[in-house]
Short mmCIF file of C-alpha atoms in Angstrom, two decimals:
data_model
loop_
_atom_site.label_atom_id
_atom_site.label_comp_id
_atom_site.label_asym_id
_atom_site.label_seq_id
_atom_site.Cartn_x
_atom_site.Cartn_y
_atom_site.Cartn_z
CA MET Q 1 -46.38 55.71 15.81
CA THR Q 2 -49.39 54.51 13.76
CA ASN Q 3 -49.93 52.54 10.57
CA GLY Q 4 -51.84 55.36 8.85
CA LEU Q 5 -53.32 58.85 8.95
CA LEU Q 6 -56.23 60.96 7.73
CA GLY Q 7 -56.21 63.24 4.73
CA LYS Q 8 -58.14 65.02 2.00
CA LYS Q 9 -58.28 64.20 -1.70
CA LEU Q 10 -57.08 67.17 -3.76
CA GLY Q 11 -57.37 65.69 -7.25
CA MET Q 12 -55.36 63.95 -9.97
CA THR Q 13 -52.36 64.97 -12.03
CA GLN Q 14 -49.40 63.29 -13.68
CA VAL Q 15 -45.70 63.09 -12.92
CA PHE Q 16 -42.78 62.31 -15.22
CA ASP Q 17 -39.63 60.33 -14.49
CA GLU Q 18 -36.76 59.36 -16.79
CA SER Q 19 -38.80 56.95 -18.89
CA ARG Q 20 -42.54 57.19 -18.27
CA LEU Q 21 -45.59 59.25 -17.35
CA THR Q 22 -47.47 58.18 -14.22
CA PRO Q 23 -51.04 59.23 -13.33
CA VAL Q 24 -51.20 60.12 -9.62
CA THR Q 25 -53.72 61.28 -7.04
CA VAL Q 26 -52.59 64.09 -4.75
CA ILE Q 27 -53.64 63.71 -1.10
CA GLU Q 28 -53.27 66.34 1.60
CA ALA Q 29 -52.35 63.88 4.36
CA GLY Q 30 -52.17 65.19 7.91
CA PRO Q 31 -50.78 66.55 10.04
CA CYS Q 32 -52.90 64.53 12.48
CA ARG Q 33 -52.83 64.96 16.25
CA VAL Q 34 -52.86 62.01 18.66
CA VAL Q 35 -55.96 62.64 20.78
CA THR Q 36 -55.95 59.51 22.94
CA ILE Q 37 -54.34 56.09 23.17
CA LYS Q 38 -56.48 52.99 23.71
CA THR Q 39 -54.93 50.35 25.97
CA LYS Q 40 -55.79 46.71 26.66
CA GLU Q 41 -56.05 47.34 30.40
CA ARG Q 42 -58.59 50.16 30.09
CA ASP Q 43 -60.31 49.60 26.73
CA GLY Q 44 -59.68 45.94 25.92
CA TYR Q 45 -57.68 46.69 22.77
CA GLU Q 46 -54.78 48.81 21.56
CA ALA Q 47 -55.23 51.69 19.13
CA VAL Q 48 -54.31 55.29 18.47
CA GLN Q 49 -57.04 57.91 17.95
CA LEU Q 50 -56.11 60.66 15.49
CA SER Q 51 -57.86 63.95 14.72
CA PHE Q 52 -57.89 65.86 11.43
CA GLY Q 53 -59.41 69.11 10.16
CA GLU Q 54 -59.79 71.89 12.73
CA VAL Q 55 -63.24 73.53 12.89
CA ASN Q 56 -65.10 76.13 14.94
CA GLU Q 57 -66.25 74.84 18.33
CA ARG Q 58 -69.88 75.72 17.58
CA LYS Q 59 -69.93 73.01 14.90
CA LEU Q 60 -69.33 70.23 17.44
CA SER Q 61 -71.59 68.69 20.06
CA LYS Q 62 -70.92 69.05 23.80
CA ALA Q 63 -69.90 65.39 23.97
CA GLN Q 64 -67.36 65.83 21.18
CA LEU Q 65 -65.95 69.01 22.71
CA GLY Q 66 -65.73 67.39 26.13
CA HIS Q 67 -63.75 64.47 24.76
CA LEU Q 68 -61.32 66.77 22.94
CA LYS Q 69 -60.87 69.21 25.82
CA LYS Q 70 -60.27 66.33 28.21
CA ASN Q 71 -57.25 65.46 26.09
CA ASN Q 72 -56.21 69.10 25.49
CA ALA Q 73 -56.93 68.78 21.77
CA PRO Q 74 -58.31 71.56 19.52
CA ALA Q 75 -61.81 71.32 18.02
CA THR Q 76 -61.51 68.99 15.06
CA LYS Q 77 -64.02 67.62 12.60
CA THR Q 78 -62.87 64.01 12.30
CA LEU Q 79 -61.61 61.33 14.68
CA ARG Q 80 -60.44 57.89 13.57
CA GLU Q 81 -58.60 55.02 15.21
CA PHE Q 82 -55.50 53.37 13.81
CA LYS Q 83 -53.33 50.43 14.73
CA MET Q 84 -50.50 51.29 17.11
CA ASP Q 85 -47.07 50.90 15.51
CA GLY Q 86 -44.25 51.64 17.95
CA ASP Q 87 -44.08 54.34 20.61
CA VAL Q 88 -46.61 57.17 20.55
CA THR Q 89 -47.68 59.88 23.00
CA VAL Q 90 -50.83 61.99 23.39
CA GLY Q 91 -50.47 65.35 21.65
CA GLN Q 92 -47.91 64.02 19.19
CA SER Q 93 -48.25 65.11 15.55
CA VAL Q 94 -48.31 62.42 12.85
CA THR Q 95 -47.23 63.65 9.41
CA VAL Q 96 -47.03 62.23 5.94
CA GLY Q 97 -43.39 61.46 6.67
CA ILE Q 98 -44.44 58.00 7.88
CA PHE Q 99 -44.72 57.07 4.18
CA LYS Q 100 -41.72 56.97 1.87
CA LYS Q 101 -41.37 56.76 -1.91
CA GLY Q 102 -41.95 53.17 -3.03
CA ASP Q 103 -44.19 52.21 -0.08
CA TRP Q 104 -47.49 50.43 -0.70
CA VAL Q 105 -50.66 51.87 0.85
CA ASP Q 106 -54.38 51.18 1.08
CA VAL Q 107 -56.64 54.20 0.57
CA ILE Q 108 -60.17 54.24 2.01
CA GLY Q 109 -62.83 56.74 1.02
CA VAL Q 110 -66.54 57.17 0.31
CA SER Q 111 -67.32 56.77 -3.38
CA LYS Q 112 -69.25 59.40 -5.32
CA GLY Q 113 -73.01 59.06 -4.88
CA LYS Q 114 -74.92 58.43 -8.12
CA GLY Q 115 -78.47 58.26 -6.78
CA PHE Q 116 -81.04 55.70 -7.92
CA GLN Q 117 -79.80 53.88 -11.03
CA GLY Q 118 -81.12 51.16 -13.31
CA VAL Q 119 -79.61 47.78 -14.06
CA VAL Q 120 -77.72 48.90 -17.19
CA LYS Q 121 -75.65 51.49 -15.32
CA ARG Q 122 -75.58 49.75 -11.94
CA HIS Q 123 -74.94 46.13 -12.97
CA HIS Q 124 -73.81 46.48 -16.60
CA TYR Q 125 -76.80 44.70 -18.19
CA ALA Q 126 -76.59 44.66 -21.98
CA GLY Q 127 -80.18 45.84 -22.41
CA GLY Q 128 -82.51 44.93 -25.25
CA PRO Q 129 -82.80 45.94 -28.91
CA GLU Q 130 -82.87 49.67 -29.60
CA SER Q 131 -84.77 49.30 -32.91
CA HIS Q 132 -88.24 50.68 -33.60
CA GLY Q 133 -90.97 48.42 -32.30
CA SER Q 134 -88.97 46.86 -29.50
CA MET Q 135 -90.52 47.32 -26.10
CA PHE Q 136 -87.49 46.05 -24.18
CA HIS Q 137 -84.66 48.60 -23.96
CA ARG Q 138 -83.18 49.17 -20.50
CA ALA Q 139 -85.59 47.20 -18.32
CA PRO Q 140 -84.31 44.40 -16.05
CA GLY Q 141 -86.58 41.76 -17.61
CA SER Q 142 -87.73 38.61 -15.83
CA ILE Q 143 -86.50 38.34 -12.24
CA GLY Q 144 -87.80 34.96 -11.06
CA ALA Q 145 -89.69 31.75 -11.84
CA SER Q 146 -93.38 31.14 -11.15
CA SER Q 147 -93.95 27.67 -9.65
CA PHE Q 148 -90.52 27.27 -8.06
CA PRO Q 149 -89.29 28.96 -5.99
CA SER Q 150 -92.28 31.34 -6.30
CA ARG Q 151 -90.08 34.20 -5.08
CA VAL Q 152 -87.05 36.21 -6.11
CA TRP Q 153 -83.68 34.77 -5.05
CA LYS Q 154 -81.72 36.82 -2.52
CA GLY Q 155 -78.93 38.85 -4.09
CA LYS Q 156 -80.73 39.42 -7.40
CA THR Q 157 -79.20 42.38 -9.22
CA LEU Q 158 -81.90 45.04 -9.46
CA PRO Q 159 -82.18 48.83 -9.76
CA GLY Q 160 -81.33 50.79 -6.61
CA HIS Q 161 -79.10 53.27 -4.85
CA MET Q 162 -75.61 53.40 -6.35
CA GLY Q 163 -72.40 54.80 -4.89
CA ALA Q 164 -71.92 56.75 -1.64
CA GLU Q 165 -70.37 53.70 0.06
CA ARG Q 166 -67.05 52.93 1.73
CA VAL Q 167 -64.49 51.75 -0.84
CA THR Q 168 -60.91 50.56 -0.28
CA ALA Q 169 -58.33 50.86 -3.07
CA GLN Q 170 -55.67 48.33 -2.13
CA ARG Q 171 -51.92 48.30 -2.71
CA LEU Q 172 -51.32 51.67 -4.35
CA LYS Q 173 -47.70 52.73 -4.77
CA VAL Q 174 -46.41 55.93 -3.19
CA ILE Q 175 -44.78 57.91 -6.00
CA GLU Q 176 -43.71 60.87 -3.87
CA SER Q 177 -43.99 62.10 -0.29
CA ARG Q 178 -43.57 65.77 0.67
CA PRO Q 179 -43.70 66.13 4.48
CA GLU Q 180 -42.93 69.86 4.32
CA GLU Q 181 -46.11 70.40 2.25
CA ASN Q 182 -48.21 67.59 3.81
CA LEU Q 183 -48.67 66.06 0.34
CA LEU Q 184 -48.71 62.42 -0.71
CA PHE Q 185 -48.71 61.29 -4.36
CA VAL Q 186 -50.08 57.78 -4.97
CA ARG Q 187 -50.28 56.03 -8.32
CA GLY Q 188 -53.72 55.70 -9.88
CA ALA Q 189 -57.20 56.77 -8.79
CA ILE Q 190 -58.69 56.65 -5.32
CA PRO Q 191 -62.36 56.62 -4.24
CA GLY Q 192 -64.31 59.77 -3.44
CA ALA Q 193 -64.81 63.28 -4.69
CA THR Q 194 -62.40 66.21 -4.48
CA ASN Q 195 -61.99 67.44 -0.88
CA GLY Q 196 -63.41 64.14 0.39
CA LEU Q 197 -62.07 62.59 3.59
CA ILE Q 198 -59.47 59.87 2.97
CA VAL Q 199 -57.84 57.27 5.21
CA VAL Q 200 -54.33 56.25 4.14
CA ARG Q 201 -52.74 53.24 5.86
CA LYS Q 202 -49.92 50.82 5.21
CA SER Q 203 -51.06 48.12 2.80
CA LYS Q 204 -52.23 44.85 4.29
CA LYS Q 205 -50.84 43.08 1.23
CA GLY Q 206 -47.33 44.37 1.78
#
């Protein structure tokens, strides 16, 4: 099989057990179809390519359609490769059943984009006095010396584009798995907006 699958973030809720309330994120995980299998002999590495999210053929390029039709796969929006874990065949369906209650997973998504932001929001600067007469409120302030090094050091925290980047939430606990509904409940928050594409894989930290 594989060590993960693709899904869609549905949102957050909470579940109750005998003693506590647990905040969880609900993920519509799979079912994913095995489109092709990468082998060391042909490709130089081993991997399993999965597809998720069927779409109309007109929304795909000729190259994408050709690749899918070559492997007798339906038109799908997303393709991703995963580590091979055991036996797998082309056309096989991978469901959320590969995860069980109590497993640990890593969840990868694209964080919400926040546009161009200043240093207070982006880097948590304290800012200056807010009193009347102050002319230093939310500005970054001095960013470098004059005589040496006569430039700004690389890596200086400055205003800029914030969010909309790949984020991995590591070692989240699976609270519940419902293969019949293709739903996975993981404890805590995960990156991305509602309906955003999510990659769920077995945790690298065990």
